Coordinates of C-alpha atoms in Angstrom, one line a residue:
Chain A
M1 CA 32.0 8.9 -12.1
R2 CA 29.9 8.3 -14.9
R3 CA 32.7 10.0 -17.1
L4 CA 34.8 7.0 -15.7
L5 CA 32.1 4.8 -16.7
L6 CA 31.9 6.5 -20.3
L7 CA 35.4 5.5 -20.5
V8 CA 35.6 1.9 -19.2
W9 CA 33.1 0.8 -21.8
L10 CA 34.1 2.6 -24.8
V11 CA 37.5 3.4 -24.7
P12 CA 37.6 -0.9 -25.1
L13 CA 34.7 -0.9 -28.0
T14 CA 36.8 2.0 -29.8
I15 CA 40.1 0.4 -29.8
G16 CA 38.1 -3.3 -30.4
T17 CA 36.4 -2.0 -33.1
A18 CA 38.9 -0.7 -35.3
L19 CA 41.5 -3.6 -34.3
L20 CA 39.4 -6.4 -35.4
P21 CA 38.1 -5.6 -39.0
G22 CA 41.2 -3.5 -39.8
L23 CA 43.6 -6.3 -38.7
L24 CA 41.3 -9.6 -40.5
A25 CA 39.3 -7.1 -43.1
G26 CA 41.3 -4.8 -44.1
P27 CA 41.8 -1.5 -42.6
A28 CA 39.0 0.6 -44.5
W29 CA 36.5 -2.1 -42.1
A30 CA 38.4 -0.2 -38.9
A31 CA 36.3 3.2 -40.1
F32 CA 33.7 1.0 -37.4
A33 CA 35.1 2.4 -34.8
L34 CA 34.0 6.1 -35.6
L35 CA 30.7 5.5 -34.1
P36 CA 31.8 4.3 -30.5
L37 CA 35.0 7.2 -31.2
A38 CA 31.6 9.8 -31.9
L39 CA 29.8 8.7 -29.2
L40 CA 32.4 9.2 -26.9
T41 CA 33.4 12.3 -28.1
W42 CA 29.5 13.3 -27.6
G43 CA 28.8 12.1 -24.2
W44 CA 31.8 13.3 -22.8
P45 CA 30.6 17.1 -22.9
M46 CA 26.9 15.6 -23.1
L47 CA 28.0 14.4 -19.3
G48 CA 29.2 17.5 -18.0
H49 CA 26.1 18.8 -18.5
N50 CA 24.7 16.5 -16.9
W51 CA 26.7 16.7 -13.9
R52 CA 26.4 20.7 -13.8
S53 CA 22.3 20.2 -14.1
W54 CA 22.2 18.4 -10.5
R55 CA 21.3 20.8 -8.2
Y56 CA 19.4 21.1 -4.9
A57 CA 18.6 24.0 -2.5
E58 CA 17.5 23.7 1.1
R59 CA 14.4 25.6 1.3
A60 CA 12.0 27.0 4.2
D61 CA 10.0 24.1 4.2
D62 CA 11.2 21.7 1.4
L63 CA 14.0 20.5 -0.1
L64 CA 14.1 20.8 -4.2
I65 CA 16.1 19.1 -6.1
S66 CA 16.5 19.5 -10.0
R67 CA 18.7 17.4 -12.2
G68 CA 18.6 16.5 -16.3
V69 CA 19.3 18.3 -19.8
L70 CA 17.5 16.4 -22.0
W71 CA 15.1 14.9 -19.4
R72 CA 14.3 17.3 -16.6
E73 CA 13.0 16.1 -13.3
E74 CA 12.4 18.2 -10.7
T75 CA 11.5 17.1 -7.0
V76 CA 10.3 18.5 -4.2
V77 CA 10.2 16.8 -1.2
P78 CA 8.8 18.5 2.6
Y79 CA 10.7 17.9 5.4
G80 CA 8.0 16.3 7.3
R81 CA 7.7 13.6 4.4
L82 CA 11.0 11.8 5.2
Q83 CA 11.3 8.8 6.7
L84 CA 15.0 8.4 6.6
V85 CA 18.1 9.9 5.1
E86 CA 20.8 7.6 4.1
V87 CA 24.3 8.4 3.1
T88 CA 26.3 5.6 0.9
S89 CA 29.6 6.0 -0.6
G90 CA 30.7 2.7 -2.8
P91 CA 34.1 2.2 -3.9
V92 CA 34.7 3.9 -6.7
E93 CA 32.8 7.1 -5.0
R94 CA 35.6 6.5 -2.2
H95 CA 38.1 6.5 -4.1
F96 CA 37.4 10.0 -5.3
N97 CA 36.3 10.4 -2.3
L98 CA 32.2 11.6 -3.0
A99 CA 29.3 10.4 -1.5
S100 CA 26.0 10.2 -2.1
V101 CA 22.6 11.3 0.7
Q102 CA 19.6 9.3 -0.5
L103 CA 16.4 10.2 0.8
H104 CA 12.9 8.3 1.0
T105 CA 9.5 9.1 2.1
A106 CA 6.9 6.7 2.3
A107 CA 6.4 7.2 -0.8
A108 CA 8.6 4.3 -3.3
A109 CA 8.6 6.8 -6.2
T110 CA 10.1 10.0 -5.1
D111 CA 13.5 9.0 -6.0
A112 CA 15.5 11.8 -3.9
R113 CA 19.1 11.2 -4.3
I114 CA 22.0 14.2 -4.4
P115 CA 25.2 11.7 -5.9
G116 CA 28.9 12.9 -5.6
L117 CA 28.9 15.2 -2.5
A118 CA 31.9 15.9 -0.6
P119 CA 31.7 13.5 2.7
E120 CA 31.1 16.1 4.7
E121 CA 28.8 17.9 2.5
A122 CA 26.4 14.8 2.6
E123 CA 27.3 14.6 6.7
R124 CA 25.9 18.1 7.0
L125 CA 23.0 17.7 5.2
R126 CA 22.0 14.2 6.3
D127 CA 22.3 15.9 9.9
R128 CA 20.7 18.8 8.6
L129 CA 17.7 17.2 6.9
T130 CA 17.2 15.2 10.2
E131 CA 16.5 17.7 12.1
L132 CA 14.8 19.2 10.0
G133 CA 12.3 16.7 9.3
E134 CA 12.1 15.5 13.5
A135 CA 10.7 19.2 13.8
R136 CA 8.1 19.0 10.8
S137 CA 7.8 15.3 11.7
A138 CA 3.9 14.6 9.9
G139 CA 2.3 11.6 10.0
L140 CA 1.1 9.7 6.1
Chain B
M1 CA -15.3 15.9 15.2
S2 CA -15.5 16.6 18.7
T3 CA -19.6 16.9 18.5
S4 CA -19.4 13.2 17.2
P5 CA -22.0 10.7 19.0
G6 CA -18.5 8.5 20.2
D7 CA -17.2 11.0 21.7
G8 CA -20.2 11.5 23.5
E9 CA -20.2 7.8 24.8
A10 CA -16.9 8.4 26.6
V11 CA -17.9 10.9 28.8
P12 CA -20.5 8.2 30.7
A13 CA -17.6 5.4 30.3
L14 CA -15.6 7.2 32.4
E15 CA -17.5 7.9 35.4
P16 CA -17.5 4.4 36.9
K17 CA -13.9 3.5 36.2
E18 CA -13.3 6.9 38.3
L19 CA -15.4 5.6 40.9
K20 CA -13.5 2.0 41.3
A21 CA -10.6 3.3 41.3
P22 CA -9.1 2.9 45.1
A23 CA -10.4 -0.3 44.7
A24 CA -7.4 -0.2 41.4
A25 CA -5.0 1.5 43.3
P26 CA -2.8 -0.8 44.5
K27 CA -2.1 -1.8 40.8
Q28 CA -1.5 1.6 39.8
T29 CA 0.7 2.8 42.2
Q30 CA 3.2 0.2 40.6
Q31 CA 3.4 1.8 37.1
P32 CA 4.2 5.5 38.2
Q33 CA 4.7 5.9 34.5
Q34 CA 2.2 4.4 32.5
P35 CA -0.2 7.9 32.1
L36 CA 3.1 9.3 30.8
A37 CA 2.8 6.7 28.0
P38 CA 0.4 7.8 25.6
Q39 CA 1.2 11.8 26.0
N40 CA 4.7 11.0 24.3
P41 CA 3.6 11.8 20.6
K42 CA 6.7 13.4 20.2
E43 CA 8.7 10.7 20.8
Q44 CA 6.6 8.6 18.4
E45 CA 6.6 10.7 15.7
D46 CA 10.1 9.2 15.4
P47 CA 10.8 8.9 11.4
K48 CA 12.8 6.1 12.1
E49 CA 9.0 4.4 13.9
Q50 CA 7.4 5.2 10.9
K51 CA 9.1 3.0 8.9
S52 CA 9.3 0.2 11.4
P53 CA 6.5 0.1 13.5
K54 CA 7.4 -3.2 14.5
E55 CA 10.1 -3.7 16.3
H56 CA 11.9 -6.9 18.5
E57 CA 11.8 -7.7 22.0
E58 CA 15.5 -7.0 22.5
Q59 CA 15.2 -3.7 21.7
E60 CA 12.8 -3.1 24.8
D61 CA 14.3 -0.7 27.5
P62 CA 13.9 -1.9 30.5
Q63 CA 10.5 0.3 31.3
E64 CA 8.9 -1.7 28.7
Q65 CA 9.7 -4.2 30.5
K66 CA 8.8 -3.6 33.6
R67 CA 5.4 -2.7 32.0
S68 CA 4.9 -5.3 29.8
K69 CA 4.1 -7.4 32.6
E70 CA 0.9 -5.4 33.2
P71 CA -1.6 -6.5 30.5
I72 CA -3.2 -9.1 30.1
E73 CA -2.0 -11.8 27.8
R74 CA -4.6 -13.5 25.4
R75 CA -5.0 -16.6 23.6
L76 CA -6.4 -16.9 20.8
H77 CA -10.2 -19.3 20.3
P78 CA -9.4 -22.6 20.9
V79 CA -10.8 -23.7 17.7
T80 CA -7.7 -22.0 15.9
P81 CA -5.5 -25.1 15.6
L82 CA -9.0 -27.4 13.6
R83 CA -8.2 -24.3 11.2
R84 CA -5.3 -26.6 9.4
A85 CA -6.6 -29.8 10.4
W86 CA -8.2 -30.5 6.9
A87 CA -4.8 -29.7 4.7
P88 CA -2.9 -33.2 4.9
I89 CA -6.4 -34.7 4.2
A90 CA -6.7 -33.0 0.8
V91 CA -3.3 -33.3 0.2
V92 CA -4.0 -37.4 0.5
I93 CA -7.6 -37.4 -1.3
G94 CA -5.2 -35.1 -3.9
W95 CA -3.2 -37.5 -4.5
A96 CA -5.5 -40.6 -4.5
L97 CA -7.4 -38.8 -7.5
H98 CA -4.5 -38.4 -8.8
D99 CA -3.4 -41.6 -9.6
P100 CA -6.5 -43.7 -8.6
D101 CA -5.1 -47.1 -9.8
R102 CA -1.7 -46.8 -7.5
T103 CA -4.0 -45.6 -4.6
Q104 CA -5.9 -49.0 -5.2
R105 CA -3.1 -51.3 -5.1
Q106 CA -1.4 -49.2 -2.4
L107 CA -4.3 -49.6 0.1
T108 CA -5.0 -53.2 -0.9
R109 CA -1.3 -53.9 0.2
L110 CA -1.7 -51.8 3.6
T111 CA -2.6 -54.1 6.4
M112 CA -4.7 -53.3 9.3
T113 CA -2.1 -52.7 11.7
T114 CA 0.2 -50.6 9.5
L115 CA -2.8 -48.2 8.6
L116 CA -3.6 -48.3 12.5
V117 CA 0.1 -47.0 13.3
G118 CA 0.4 -44.5 11.1
L119 CA -3.2 -43.1 12.5
A120 CA -1.6 -43.5 15.9
V121 CA 1.7 -41.7 15.0
L122 CA 0.5 -39.4 12.6
V123 CA -2.9 -37.7 14.3
P124 CA -1.7 -36.9 17.6
A125 CA 1.6 -35.7 16.2
A126 CA -0.6 -33.2 14.1
A127 CA -3.0 -32.6 16.8
L128 CA -0.1 -31.9 19.2
Y129 CA 1.6 -29.2 16.8
G130 CA -1.7 -27.5 16.3
F131 CA -2.0 -27.3 20.0
L132 CA 1.3 -26.4 20.6
T133 CA 1.5 -23.7 18.0
W134 CA -2.2 -22.4 19.8
W135 CA -0.6 -22.5 23.3
F136 CA 2.7 -20.2 22.7
T137 CA 0.6 -17.6 20.4
H138 CA -0.8 -14.9 22.9
F139 CA -1.6 -11.4 22.0
A140 CA -1.6 -8.3 24.8
V141 CA -3.5 -4.8 23.8
T142 CA -1.1 -2.4 25.7
D143 CA -1.2 1.9 26.2
S144 CA 0.5 2.0 22.3
E145 CA 0.4 -1.5 20.9
L146 CA -1.0 -4.5 20.4
R147 CA 1.7 -6.8 21.0
I148 CA 1.2 -10.8 19.8
R149 CA 3.7 -13.7 21.0
T150 CA 4.2 -16.7 18.1
G151 CA 6.7 -19.2 17.2
L152 CA 7.2 -22.8 18.8
V153 CA 10.9 -22.7 18.3
F154 CA 11.6 -19.3 16.9
R155 CA 10.0 -17.2 18.7
R156 CA 8.7 -14.1 17.7
T157 CA 6.9 -10.6 19.0
A158 CA 5.2 -8.5 17.2
H159 CA 4.9 -5.0 18.1
I160 CA 2.0 -3.0 16.6
R161 CA 1.7 0.7 17.1
L162 CA -1.8 1.8 17.4
E163 CA -2.1 5.3 16.5
R164 CA -0.2 3.7 13.4
I165 CA -3.3 1.3 12.4
Q166 CA -4.3 2.6 9.1
A167 CA -7.0 -0.2 8.8
I168 CA -8.4 -2.9 10.8
D169 CA -10.1 -6.4 9.1
I170 CA -12.3 -8.9 10.6
T171 CA -12.7 -11.0 8.0
Q172 CA -15.0 -14.6 8.6
P173 CA -14.3 -17.5 6.0
L174 CA -17.2 -19.8 5.5
L175 CA -16.3 -22.2 7.9
A176 CA -15.6 -19.9 10.6
R177 CA -18.9 -18.2 10.1
I178 CA -20.4 -21.4 10.9
V179 CA -18.6 -22.2 13.7
G180 CA -18.6 -18.6 15.0
V181 CA -15.1 -17.2 14.8
A182 CA -13.5 -14.5 13.1
K183 CA -10.2 -13.0 11.9
L184 CA -9.3 -10.1 12.8
K185 CA -6.2 -8.1 10.9
L186 CA -4.5 -4.8 11.4
D187 CA -3.1 -3.1 8.7
V188 CA -0.3 -1.0 9.5
I189 CA 3.2 -0.2 7.1
G190 CA 5.4 -3.4 7.2
T191 CA 3.0 -6.2 8.6
D192 CA 2.2 -9.2 6.9
A193 CA -0.1 -12.1 7.1
K194 CA 1.7 -13.5 10.1
D195 CA 0.3 -10.4 12.1
E196 CA -3.1 -11.5 12.0
L197 CA -5.2 -12.5 14.6
A198 CA -6.7 -16.0 13.6
F199 CA -9.3 -17.0 15.2
L200 CA -11.0 -15.4 17.9
G201 CA -14.5 -15.4 19.0
E202 CA -16.8 -13.2 17.0
T203 CA -17.8 -10.7 19.8
E204 CA -14.5 -11.1 21.2
A205 CA -13.1 -10.0 17.9
R206 CA -15.9 -7.0 17.5
T207 CA -14.9 -5.8 21.4
L208 CA -11.3 -5.8 20.6
R209 CA -11.7 -3.9 17.3
A210 CA -13.6 -1.5 19.3
E211 CA -11.0 -1.1 21.9
L212 CA -8.1 -1.0 19.7
L213 CA -9.7 1.8 17.8
A214 CA -10.6 3.6 20.9
R215 CA -7.0 3.5 22.5
A216 CA -5.5 4.5 18.6
A217 CA -8.1 7.4 18.3
G218 CA -6.5 8.8 22.1
F219 CA -9.6 7.7 24.9
A220 CA -7.5 7.2 28.3
P221 CA -6.1 3.6 28.4
E222 CA -8.3 3.1 31.2
T223 CA -11.5 4.0 29.5
A224 CA -10.4 2.5 26.2
H225 CA -12.2 -0.8 26.5
E226 CA -15.6 0.4 28.5
V227 CA -16.3 3.2 25.4
G228 CA -17.4 0.4 22.8
E229 CA -18.2 -0.1 19.5
A230 CA -19.1 3.7 17.8
P231 CA -22.2 3.9 16.2
V232 CA -22.7 3.3 12.4
R233 CA -24.3 5.4 9.8
Q234 CA -25.1 3.6 6.6
L235 CA -23.9 5.6 3.9
L236 CA -24.4 3.6 0.8
H237 CA -25.8 0.0 0.3
V238 CA -25.4 -2.0 -3.2
P239 CA -28.7 -3.8 -4.1
P240 CA -27.7 -7.4 -5.9
K241 CA -29.6 -6.6 -8.3
M242 CA -27.4 -3.7 -9.6
L243 CA -24.4 -5.3 -8.4
A244 CA -25.2 -8.2 -11.2
L245 CA -26.2 -6.0 -13.6
S246 CA -22.7 -4.5 -13.2
L247 CA -21.0 -7.7 -13.3
V248 CA -22.8 -8.2 -16.2
L249 CA -22.0 -4.7 -17.9
T250 CA -18.3 -5.1 -17.7
A251 CA -16.2 -5.7 -20.5
G252 CA -13.7 -8.5 -18.6
T253 CA -16.9 -10.3 -18.5
W254 CA -18.0 -10.7 -22.4
G255 CA -13.7 -10.8 -23.3
M256 CA -14.0 -13.7 -21.2
L257 CA -17.0 -15.1 -22.8
V258 CA -16.1 -14.6 -26.5
A259 CA -12.7 -16.3 -26.1
A260 CA -14.3 -19.5 -24.3
L261 CA -16.5 -19.6 -27.4
T262 CA -14.4 -18.7 -30.0
V263 CA -11.3 -20.8 -29.2
P264 CA -12.9 -23.4 -29.0
A265 CA -14.4 -23.1 -32.2
L266 CA -11.3 -22.4 -33.8
L267 CA -9.7 -25.8 -32.4
W268 CA -12.4 -27.7 -33.4
L269 CA -11.7 -26.4 -37.2
A270 CA -7.8 -27.2 -36.8
T271 CA -8.6 -30.3 -35.1
H272 CA -12.1 -31.8 -35.5
S273 CA -11.4 -33.6 -31.8
V274 CA -14.0 -33.1 -28.9
W275 CA -11.8 -33.9 -26.2
S276 CA -9.4 -31.1 -27.1
V277 CA -12.5 -28.7 -27.8
L278 CA -13.7 -29.5 -24.6
A279 CA -10.2 -29.6 -23.1
T280 CA -9.9 -26.3 -23.2
A281 CA -13.8 -24.6 -23.6
L282 CA -14.7 -25.6 -20.1
P283 CA -11.4 -24.3 -18.3
L284 CA -12.1 -21.1 -19.9
L285 CA -16.2 -21.1 -19.4
G286 CA -14.9 -21.8 -16.0
A287 CA -12.8 -19.3 -15.7
A288 CA -15.3 -16.6 -17.2
G289 CA -17.9 -17.6 -14.4
A290 CA -15.6 -18.2 -11.5
N291 CA -14.6 -14.7 -12.1
T292 CA -17.7 -13.2 -12.1
V293 CA -19.4 -15.3 -9.6
G294 CA -16.6 -14.8 -7.8
R295 CA -17.0 -10.9 -7.4
Y296 CA -20.5 -11.3 -7.2
V297 CA -20.0 -13.3 -3.7
G298 CA -17.3 -11.3 -3.0
E299 CA -19.2 -8.1 -3.5
Y300 CA -22.8 -9.0 -2.2
D301 CA -24.2 -6.7 0.2
W302 CA -22.1 -4.0 -0.3
T303 CA -22.2 -1.4 2.8
V304 CA -20.5 1.5 3.5
G305 CA -21.1 3.2 6.5
E306 CA -19.4 6.1 8.5
S307 CA -18.7 5.8 12.2
P308 CA -17.0 8.3 14.3
D309 CA -14.1 5.8 14.5
G310 CA -13.7 5.6 10.9
L311 CA -14.8 4.6 7.4
R312 CA -16.5 0.8 7.9
V313 CA -16.9 -1.4 4.7
D314 CA -18.9 -4.8 5.2
H315 CA -19.6 -7.3 2.0
G316 CA -19.6 -10.8 1.5
L317 CA -22.4 -13.5 0.6
L318 CA -20.3 -16.6 2.1
D319 CA -17.2 -15.4 3.2
R320 CA -18.1 -11.7 5.2
A321 CA -15.5 -9.3 5.5
H322 CA -15.8 -6.0 7.9
E323 CA -13.2 -3.1 7.0
T324 CA -12.6 -0.3 9.3
V325 CA -10.6 2.4 8.3
P326 CA -9.8 5.4 10.7
P327 CA -10.0 9.0 9.7
G328 CA -7.4 10.6 7.7
R329 CA -6.0 7.2 6.6
I330 CA -7.2 7.2 3.0
Q331 CA -4.2 8.3 0.7
T332 CA -6.2 8.8 -2.5
V333 CA -9.8 7.7 -4.1
R334 CA -10.1 6.8 -7.8
I335 CA -13.5 7.0 -9.7
V336 CA -13.7 4.5 -12.6
E337 CA -16.1 4.8 -15.3
P338 CA -16.4 1.6 -17.4
L339 CA -17.6 2.3 -20.9
L340 CA -20.5 0.1 -20.9
W341 CA -21.6 1.8 -17.6
R342 CA -21.4 5.0 -18.8
R343 CA -24.9 5.3 -20.2
R344 CA -26.3 4.0 -17.2
G345 CA -24.2 6.5 -15.4
W346 CA -22.4 4.2 -12.8
V347 CA -19.5 4.3 -11.0
R348 CA -16.8 2.2 -9.6
V349 CA -14.6 3.6 -6.5
E350 CA -11.8 2.3 -5.0
L351 CA -9.3 3.8 -2.5
D352 CA -5.9 3.7 -1.3
V353 CA -4.5 3.0 1.9
A354 CA -1.1 2.5 3.0
G355 CA -0.2 -0.9 3.8
S356 CA -3.7 -2.2 3.2
S357 CA -4.5 -4.5 0.6
N358 CA -8.0 -3.3 0.7
S359 CA -8.8 -1.2 -1.9
L360 CA -12.7 -1.0 -3.2
L361 CA -14.9 1.4 -1.7
V362 CA -18.2 1.2 -3.8
P363 CA -18.6 -1.6 -6.1
V364 CA -21.0 0.3 -8.3
A365 CA -23.0 3.1 -7.5
P366 CA -25.0 6.4 -9.9
R367 CA -22.6 9.1 -10.0
E368 CA -24.2 11.3 -7.7
V369 CA -24.4 8.8 -4.6
A370 CA -20.6 7.4 -5.0
Q371 CA -20.0 11.6 -4.9
A372 CA -21.9 11.8 -1.9
V373 CA -20.1 8.9 -0.1
I374 CA -16.3 10.3 -1.3
E375 CA -17.8 13.7 0.0
Q376 CA -18.8 11.9 3.4
V377 CA -15.2 9.9 3.5
L378 CA -13.0 12.7 2.9
P379 CA -14.3 15.5 4.6
G380 CA -14.6 19.1 2.7
V381 CA -14.3 17.3 -0.4
T382 CA -15.8 18.1 -3.6
V383 CA -15.7 15.8 -6.8
P384 CA -14.3 18.8 -9.2
A385 CA -16.9 18.4 -12.1
A386 CA -15.0 20.4 -14.7
L387 CA -11.6 19.1 -15.5
S388 CA -9.3 21.3 -17.7
R389 CA -7.6 19.4 -20.2
P390 CA -3.9 19.3 -21.6
P391 CA -3.5 22.1 -24.7
R392 CA -4.0 20.7 -28.2
R393 CA -0.4 20.3 -29.2
A394 CA -0.1 17.5 -26.6
G395 CA -1.4 15.3 -29.3
W396 CA 2.1 15.5 -30.5
C397 CA 3.4 13.5 -28.0
M398 CA 0.7 11.3 -27.3
P399 CA -2.1 10.8 -30.4
F400 CA -5.4 10.6 -29.5
W401 CA -5.4 9.6 -25.5
W402 CA -4.1 13.0 -24.5
R403 CA -8.2 13.9 -24.9
G404 CA -8.4 11.6 -21.5
Y405 CA -6.1 13.9 -19.6
G406 CA -7.6 16.4 -17.1
I407 CA -6.7 17.9 -13.5
A408 CA -8.3 20.3 -11.4
V409 CA -7.7 21.7 -8.2
T410 CA -9.5 22.9 -5.3
D411 CA -9.0 24.1 -1.9
T412 CA -8.6 20.2 -0.8
V413 CA -7.5 17.4 -3.4
F414 CA -5.4 17.3 -6.5
A415 CA -7.6 15.8 -9.1
A416 CA -6.5 14.3 -12.6
R417 CA -8.0 12.1 -15.2
H418 CA -6.8 9.7 -17.3
G419 CA -8.4 6.9 -19.9
L420 CA -10.6 7.3 -22.4
L421 CA -12.5 4.7 -22.7
S422 CA -13.0 3.8 -18.8
P423 CA -11.8 7.4 -17.5
H424 CA -10.1 7.3 -14.2
L425 CA -10.3 10.5 -12.1
A426 CA -8.2 10.1 -8.8
L427 CA -7.9 12.8 -6.2
V428 CA -5.4 12.7 -3.6
P429 CA -6.0 15.2 -0.3
H430 CA -3.1 17.8 -0.2
A431 CA -2.3 16.7 3.0
K432 CA -1.3 13.3 1.7
V433 CA 0.9 14.6 -0.8
Q434 CA 4.7 12.9 0.2
S435 CA 6.8 14.9 -2.8
V436 CA 5.7 16.5 -6.3
R437 CA 7.6 16.2 -9.6
Y438 CA 8.3 18.0 -12.6
E439 CA 9.4 15.8 -15.5
Q440 CA 10.1 16.7 -18.8
G441 CA 11.9 14.8 -21.8
P442 CA 13.7 16.0 -25.2
W443 CA 9.9 15.7 -27.7
M444 CA 8.0 17.1 -24.8
R445 CA 10.8 20.0 -24.3
R446 CA 10.4 20.6 -27.7
K447 CA 6.4 20.8 -27.5
R448 CA 6.7 23.2 -24.0
L449 CA 4.8 20.5 -22.3
A450 CA 5.9 18.3 -19.2
H451 CA 4.5 15.9 -16.5
V452 CA 3.7 16.6 -12.8
H453 CA 3.7 13.7 -10.7
V454 CA 2.1 13.7 -6.6
D455 CA 3.3 10.6 -4.6
T456 CA 1.4 9.5 -2.0
G457 CA 1.8 7.5 0.8
A458 CA 0.5 4.0 -0.3
N459 CA 2.9 3.9 -3.5
K460 CA 0.7 5.5 -5.7
T461 CA 1.5 8.2 -7.9
V462 CA -1.1 10.6 -9.8
T463 CA 0.1 12.3 -12.6
A464 CA -0.7 15.9 -14.7
R465 CA 0.1 14.6 -17.9
L466 CA 1.3 16.8 -21.1
R467 CA 0.6 19.9 -19.2
D468 CA 2.0 23.2 -20.5
A469 CA 5.2 23.6 -19.3
G470 CA 4.7 26.8 -18.1
Q471 CA 1.7 26.2 -16.1
A472 CA 3.1 23.3 -15.5
A473 CA 6.0 24.7 -13.6
E474 CA 3.4 27.0 -11.8
L475 CA 1.6 24.2 -10.8
W476 CA 4.3 21.7 -9.4
R477 CA 5.5 25.1 -7.2
S478 CA 2.1 26.0 -5.8
Q479 CA 1.5 22.1 -5.1
A480 CA 4.2 22.0 -2.9
D481 CA 2.6 24.5 -0.9
R482 CA -0.8 23.5 -0.8
S483 CA 0.5 20.4 0.5
R484 CA 2.4 22.1 3.1
T485 CA -0.3 23.8 4.3
G486 CA -2.9 20.7 3.8
R487 CA -0.6 19.1 6.2
R488 CA -1.1 22.0 8.7
V489 CA -4.8 21.8 8.8
A490 CA -5.1 17.5 8.9
L491 CA -6.3 15.9 11.3
P492 CA -3.9 14.2 14.1
D493 CA -2.6 10.4 13.8
R494 CA -4.7 10.4 17.6
W495 CA -7.9 11.5 15.9
M496 CA -10.2 12.3 19.1
A497 CA -7.1 13.6 21.2

């Protein structure tokens, strides 16, 4: 998904920066295209790293979500604190047959999202979390 | 909590009702499911309902419909229609002041008859509107909720669940005090300004508050209105002199005053025009004065009390406000120590309650007194004295300010401090933690440092900044465990049940 975004933005930019100065001001200026190209070649494996870094674990009493390579963030959400579990799937996600699970607690700062799950897994996770949330439900 | 005086009151209150029971029998036989209602807390703990305590009438099941006929629907105090009566008059006066010449001309053109016709149409129309909105506003207290029905054209019914109450406020603006009425507001997550009861008679507001609190606490519905007001034990009273001095010693006041003096002086140098100087100086001075005086008037006679049904805060010189926060509703407490107060050892204490706008617990008090109040308000909590600072290399990530950071973890609270000139020390009871996050950026990674964020239900995040990475990971893991065990021993939503 993010690789797609990267491609969508950077490929035209590379071509654009290569063609425009190349045609207007001479071929030497086409070297400007190296910058987006470098970003593209660097970004491709980095996104792979980032994708691999997204993890989640259902523990006995809480859900652990960990993500990020350069900016690491790990979140623990106790099941009893879950207010709402959403499964969302945008048009692009649907095209690749993916879904994301978004968790909400009473604190808006809790940004617990698990993107890029297979729809069956997303639904299983949603049902499981709702069930656990009901069993361990606590007030505010 | 079971030895509290409010509990003791409930026992004698039960007896007269039981004697009366045969007389009320026909009424009760209609409601076989009524005693069931308060006993299904599992159903009420439904996560969906926490998010939306209000539901619309259409979603009600037939059982609820049957029961809804039973509670007595009440109206607000009859002076309510008058509360916006001054608004059109104020608009007319404002318009007249804004453009006096044209008003004069308009007035001369107005004949006596047009004036009379205008008045004859406008006044009854306004009166009718006021009367109708009052007539169509009802409220009723049922076993588990407060219902407010409003609306003339668009009907709106708010169902406010009593066990989800985060705070109850009774406020009396100056005019309302003169007439002897009061506003009653329930803070539940998701309520808005429409869900306040304005206005009620003064005594009615008090008895209603007592009844709502008794029902929310879990007293049997039959006895709830006989429990009466719980006794209050005063914890703290802020003397007016101390409040005035504390406001004088606020840096903001001085900043405003300095701005009010320097800006006009510079303008005078630039323009030499008296009018432009006056035009800037007066509003600035006015704002500085209004801010300080406004805070003094609002925080005058600040009294914090403790009662079995929660924390009581009463304050105000002209507009009186009486706030009640039931036990176990406080999400965070912050101790703020402004720079100019430090020599006197004074602090301000702020608190966060989910869904409530009140955030001040103590406007000013000596540190020991404030700590004693906090220890009463959050049972079993001691304010940690010694905080552990981040490692020295944190200076690479946050030069200078890192010295203000510090954390402490006790059996009951997670405490974190930030701020160098006016340190803010935030305390979160372990049971109130919604989620724990560990965060590390690339530069912090290099210096082996990390933040630990603790999120609470009042949309506040308390952060342990720039800890050693290993220590932070350990803190993050153990905090998750601590908040889990903390939740088990926490008070139930119905604190008397």
